[in-house]
């Protein structure tokens, strides 16, 4: 199992243990090292899985005291860096879809080369955080290719909330392979110089992200 698959597996098992009541509300979870030994993974994998549980509102970690179960039910409203996930999707649809169309019209050869370079880096990323970094760079590079500095600044600013969201979805919902294919479709449409295709590819990508978020907690 590669790093992303291992984290997803540990996350799902922890969620099962909490929701089944084996770890009851108020219980302190075993320490990271003990969980790593129990699941046969590294401590960073356990740490990422625990962070995903906290994002869903199942656990809370208190420095010096440990991680405690606070709910058996997943939070119906996900937030990332203080931003509601639904608000984030709505804003992205308003900003990034037209931005992709402008990029198809205005991108330079150097900017197009950069987009394909980032696709390669995404495909070759060896861990979740590295992938998330390149994901942010790709979306920002698409905005830069639009030639609109205001749009570029807005897209770059959204990464404060988008980076933790991307990491969460890839670790818990196995979104990485699908995202890579969706990103390539966007870049290919930009390469083809088709604003309509670029807007549609970006719209499809954002809708799949929205659908994934909507399924969490069902």
Coordinates of N, CA and C in Angstrom, one line a residue, residues 15-138:
X15 N -12.5 5.4 11.9 CA -13.9 5.9 11.9 C -14.9 4.7 12.2
X16 N -14.6 3.5 11.7 CA -15.4 2.4 12.1 C -15.4 2.1 13.6
X17 N -14.2 2.2 14.2 CA -14.1 1.9 15.6 C -14.8 2.9 16.5
X18 N -14.8 4.2 16.0 CA -15.5 5.2 16.7 C -17.0 5.1 16.5
X19 N -17.5 4.9 15.3 CA -18.9 4.8 15.1 C -19.5 3.5 15.6
X20 N -18.7 2.5 15.8 CA -19.3 1.2 16.3 C -19.3 1.3 17.9
X21 N -18.7 2.3 18.4 CA -18.7 2.4 19.9 C -17.5 1.8 20.6
X22 N -16.6 1.1 19.8 CA -15.5 0.5 20.4 C -14.6 1.6 21.1
X23 N -14.5 2.7 20.4 CA -14.0 3.9 21.1 C -15.2 4.8 21.3
X24 N -15.6 5.0 22.6 CA -16.8 5.7 22.9 C -16.5 7.2 23.0
X25 N -17.5 8.0 22.9 CA -17.4 9.4 23.1 C -16.8 9.7 24.5
X26 N -15.7 10.5 24.6 CA -15.0 10.7 25.8 C -13.8 9.9 26.0
X27 N -13.7 8.8 25.2 CA -12.5 8.0 25.3 C -11.2 8.7 24.7
X28 N -10.1 8.4 25.3 CA -8.9 8.9 24.7 C -8.3 7.8 23.8
X29 N -8.0 8.1 22.6 CA -7.4 7.1 21.7 C -6.0 6.8 22.1
X30 N -5.6 5.6 21.7 CA -4.2 5.2 21.9 C -3.2 6.2 21.3
X31 N -2.0 6.3 21.8 CA -1.0 7.3 21.3 C -0.7 6.9 19.9
X32 N -0.2 7.9 19.1 CA 0.2 7.7 17.7 C 1.1 6.5 17.5
X33 N 2.1 6.3 18.4 CA 3.0 5.2 18.2 C 2.3 3.8 18.4
X34 N 1.4 3.8 19.4 CA 0.6 2.5 19.6 C -0.3 2.2 18.4
X35 N -1.0 3.3 17.9 CA -1.8 3.1 16.7 C -1.0 2.7 15.5
X36 N 0.2 3.3 15.3 CA 1.0 2.9 14.2 C 1.4 1.4 14.3
X37 N 1.7 0.9 15.5 CA 2.1 -0.5 15.6 C 0.9 -1.4 15.4
X38 N -0.3 -0.9 15.9 CA -1.5 -1.7 15.7 C -1.9 -1.9 14.3
X39 N -1.7 -0.8 13.5 CA -2.1 -0.9 12.1 C -1.0 -1.2 11.1
X40 N 0.2 -1.3 11.7 CA 1.4 -1.6 10.8 C 1.8 -0.6 9.8
X41 N 1.7 0.7 10.3 CA 2.0 1.8 9.4 C 2.9 2.8 10.2
X42 N 3.3 3.9 9.5 CA 4.2 4.8 10.2 C 3.4 5.8 11.0
X43 N 4.1 6.5 11.9 CA 3.4 7.6 12.7 C 2.8 8.7 11.8
X44 N 3.5 9.2 10.8 CA 2.9 10.2 9.9 C 1.6 9.8 9.3
X45 N 1.5 8.5 8.9 CA 0.2 8.0 8.3 C -0.9 8.1 9.4
X46 N -0.6 7.7 10.6 CA -1.6 7.8 11.7 C -1.9 9.2 12.0
X47 N -0.9 10.1 12.0 CA -1.2 11.5 12.2 C -2.2 12.1 11.2
X48 N -2.0 11.8 9.9 CA -2.8 12.3 8.9 C -4.2 11.7 9.0
X49 N -4.3 10.4 9.4 CA -5.7 9.8 9.6 C -6.4 10.5 10.7
X50 N -5.7 10.8 11.8 CA -6.3 11.4 12.9 C -6.7 12.8 12.6
X51 N -6.0 13.5 11.7 CA -6.3 14.9 11.3 C -7.6 14.8 10.5
X52 N -7.8 13.7 9.7 CA -9.0 13.6 8.9 C -10.2 13.3 9.8
X53 N -10.0 12.5 10.9 CA -11.1 12.3 11.8 C -11.5 13.6 12.5
X54 N -10.5 14.4 12.8 CA -10.8 15.7 13.5 C -11.5 16.6 12.5
X55 N -11.2 16.6 11.2 CA -11.9 17.4 10.2 C -13.4 17.1 10.2
X56 N -13.7 15.8 10.3 CA -15.0 15.3 10.3 C -15.8 15.5 11.7
X57 N -15.0 16.1 12.6 CA -15.7 16.4 13.9 C -15.8 15.1 14.8
X58 N -15.1 14.1 14.5 CA -15.1 12.9 15.3 C -14.2 12.9 16.5
X59 N -13.1 13.6 16.4 CA -12.1 13.7 17.4 C -11.6 15.1 17.6
X60 N -10.9 15.3 18.8 CA -10.2 16.5 19.1 C -8.9 16.1 19.7
X61 N -7.8 16.8 19.3 CA -6.5 16.6 19.9 C -6.1 17.7 20.8
X62 N -5.7 17.4 22.0 CA -5.3 18.4 23.0 C -3.8 18.2 23.3
X63 N -3.0 19.2 23.1 CA -1.6 19.1 23.3 C -1.3 18.7 24.7
X64 N -0.5 17.6 24.9 CA -0.1 17.2 26.2 C -1.1 16.2 26.8
X65 N -2.3 16.1 26.2 CA -3.3 15.2 26.8 C -3.7 14.1 25.9
X66 N -3.6 14.3 24.6 CA -3.9 13.2 23.6 C -5.1 13.6 22.8
X67 N -5.6 12.5 22.0 CA -6.7 12.7 21.1 C -7.9 12.0 21.7
X68 N -9.1 12.7 21.7 CA -10.3 12.2 22.4 C -11.4 12.1 21.4
X69 N -12.3 11.1 21.5 CA -13.5 11.0 20.7 C -14.5 12.0 21.2
X70 N -15.0 12.8 20.3 CA -16.0 13.8 20.8 C -17.4 13.6 20.1
X71 N -17.5 12.7 19.1 CA -18.7 12.5 18.5 C -18.7 11.2 17.7
X72 N -19.8 10.5 17.6 CA -19.9 9.3 16.7 C -20.4 9.7 15.3
X73 N -20.9 10.9 15.2 CA -21.5 11.3 13.9 C -20.6 12.3 13.3
X74 N -20.4 12.2 12.0 CA -19.6 13.1 11.2 C -20.3 14.4 11.1
X75 N -19.5 15.5 11.1 CA -20.1 16.8 11.0 C -20.7 17.0 9.6
X76 N -22.0 17.5 9.5 CA -22.6 17.7 8.2 C -22.0 18.9 7.5
X77 N -21.2 19.7 8.1 CA -20.7 20.9 7.5 C -19.2 21.0 7.6
X78 N -18.5 20.6 6.6 CA -17.1 20.6 6.6 C -16.5 22.0 6.4
X79 N -15.5 22.3 7.2 CA -14.8 23.6 7.0 C -13.3 23.4 6.9
X80 N -12.7 24.2 6.1 CA -11.2 24.1 5.9 C -10.6 25.5 6.0
X81 N -9.7 25.7 7.0 CA -9.1 27.0 7.3 C -10.2 28.0 7.6
X82 N -11.3 27.5 8.3 CA -12.4 28.4 8.6 C -13.4 28.7 7.5
X83 N -13.2 28.1 6.4 CA -14.1 28.4 5.3 C -15.0 27.2 5.0
X84 N -16.3 27.4 4.9 CA -17.3 26.3 4.7 C -17.0 25.7 3.3
X85 N -17.0 24.4 3.2 CA -16.7 23.7 2.0 C -17.7 24.1 0.9
X86 N -19.0 24.2 1.2 CA -19.9 24.6 0.2 C -19.7 26.0 -0.4
X87 N -19.3 26.9 0.5 CA -19.0 28.3 0.1 C -17.8 28.3 -0.8
X88 N -16.8 27.4 -0.5 CA -15.6 27.4 -1.3 C -15.9 26.9 -2.7
X89 N -16.7 25.8 -2.8 CA -17.1 25.3 -4.1 C -17.8 26.4 -4.9
X90 N -18.7 27.0 -4.3 CA -19.5 28.1 -5.0 C -18.6 29.2 -5.5
X91 N -17.7 29.6 -4.7 CA -16.7 30.6 -5.1 C -15.9 30.2 -6.3
X92 N -15.4 28.9 -6.1 CA -14.5 28.4 -7.2 C -15.2 28.3 -8.5
X93 N -16.5 27.9 -8.5 CA -17.3 27.8 -9.7 C -17.4 29.2 -10.4
X94 N -17.6 30.2 -9.6 CA -17.7 31.5 -10.1 C -16.4 32.1 -10.7
X95 N -15.3 31.7 -10.1 CA -14.0 32.3 -10.5 C -13.2 31.4 -11.4
X96 N -13.1 30.1 -11.1 CA -12.1 29.3 -11.9 C -12.7 28.8 -13.2
X97 N -14.0 28.7 -13.4 CA -14.5 28.3 -14.7 C -14.3 29.3 -15.8
X98 N -14.6 30.6 -15.6 CA -14.3 31.6 -16.6 C -12.8 31.8 -16.7
X99 N -12.1 31.6 -15.6 CA -10.6 31.8 -15.7 C -10.0 30.8 -16.6
X100 N -10.5 29.5 -16.6 CA -10.0 28.5 -17.5 C -10.2 28.9 -19.0
X101 N -11.4 29.5 -19.2 CA -11.7 29.9 -20.6 C -10.8 31.0 -21.0
X102 N -10.5 31.9 -20.2 CA -9.5 33.0 -20.6 C -8.1 32.4 -20.8
X103 N -7.8 31.4 -20.0 CA -6.4 30.8 -20.2 C -6.3 30.1 -21.5
X104 N -7.4 29.5 -22.0 CA -7.4 28.9 -23.3 C -7.2 29.9 -24.4
X105 N -7.7 31.1 -24.2 CA -7.6 32.2 -25.2 C -6.2 32.9 -25.2
X106 N -5.6 33.0 -24.0 CA -4.5 33.9 -23.8 C -3.2 33.3 -23.4
X107 N -3.2 32.0 -23.1 CA -2.0 31.4 -22.6 C -0.8 31.6 -23.6
X108 N 0.4 31.7 -23.1 CA 1.6 31.8 -23.9 C 2.2 30.4 -24.0
X109 N 3.1 30.2 -24.9 CA 3.8 28.9 -25.0 C 4.5 28.5 -23.7
X110 N 5.2 29.5 -23.1 CA 5.8 29.2 -21.8 C 4.8 28.8 -20.7
X111 N 3.7 29.5 -20.7 CA 2.7 29.1 -19.7 C 2.2 27.7 -19.9
X112 N 2.0 27.4 -21.2 CA 1.5 26.0 -21.5 C 2.5 25.0 -21.1
X113 N 3.7 25.2 -21.4 CA 4.8 24.3 -21.0 C 4.8 24.1 -19.4
X114 N 4.6 25.2 -18.7 CA 4.5 25.1 -17.3 C 3.3 24.2 -16.8
X115 N 2.2 24.4 -17.5 CA 1.0 23.5 -17.1 C 1.3 22.1 -17.3
X116 N 2.0 21.7 -18.4 CA 2.3 20.3 -18.6 C 3.4 19.8 -17.7
X117 N 4.3 20.7 -17.3 CA 5.3 20.3 -16.3 C 4.6 20.0 -15.0
X118 N 3.7 20.8 -14.6 CA 3.0 20.5 -13.3 C 2.1 19.3 -13.4
X119 N 1.6 19.0 -14.6 CA 0.8 17.7 -14.7 C 1.8 16.5 -14.4
X120 N 3.0 16.6 -15.0 CA 4.0 15.6 -14.7 C 4.4 15.5 -13.3
X121 N 4.5 16.6 -12.6 CA 4.9 16.6 -11.2 C 3.8 16.0 -10.3
X122 N 2.5 16.3 -10.7 CA 1.4 15.7 -10.0 C 1.4 14.2 -10.1
X123 N 1.7 13.7 -11.3 CA 1.7 12.3 -11.6 C 2.8 11.6 -10.8
X124 N 3.9 12.3 -10.6 CA 5.1 11.7 -10.0 C 5.2 12.0 -8.5
X125 N 4.2 12.7 -7.9 CA 4.3 13.1 -6.5 C 4.3 11.8 -5.6
X126 N 5.2 11.8 -4.6 CA 5.3 10.6 -3.8 C 4.6 10.6 -2.5
X127 N 4.0 11.8 -2.1 CA 3.2 11.8 -0.9 C 2.1 12.8 -1.1
X128 N 1.2 12.8 -0.1 CA 0.0 13.6 -0.2 C 0.3 15.1 -0.2
X129 N 1.1 15.5 0.7 CA 1.4 17.0 0.7 C 2.1 17.5 -0.5
X130 N 3.0 16.7 -1.1 CA 3.7 17.1 -2.3 C 2.6 17.2 -3.4
X131 N 1.7 16.3 -3.5 CA 0.7 16.4 -4.5 C -0.2 17.6 -4.3
X132 N -0.5 17.9 -3.1 CA -1.4 19.1 -2.8 C -0.6 20.4 -3.2
X133 N 0.7 20.4 -3.0 CA 1.4 21.6 -3.4 C 1.4 21.8 -4.9
X134 N 1.6 20.7 -5.6 CA 1.5 20.9 -7.1 C 0.1 21.1 -7.6
X135 N -0.9 20.6 -6.9 CA -2.3 20.9 -7.3 C -2.5 22.4 -7.2
X136 N -2.1 23.0 -6.1 CA -2.2 24.5 -5.9 C -1.5 25.2 -7.0
X137 N -0.3 24.8 -7.3 CA 0.5 25.5 -8.3 C -0.1 25.4 -9.7
X138 N -0.8 24.2 -10.0 CA -1.4 24.1 -11.3 C -2.6 25.0 -11.4

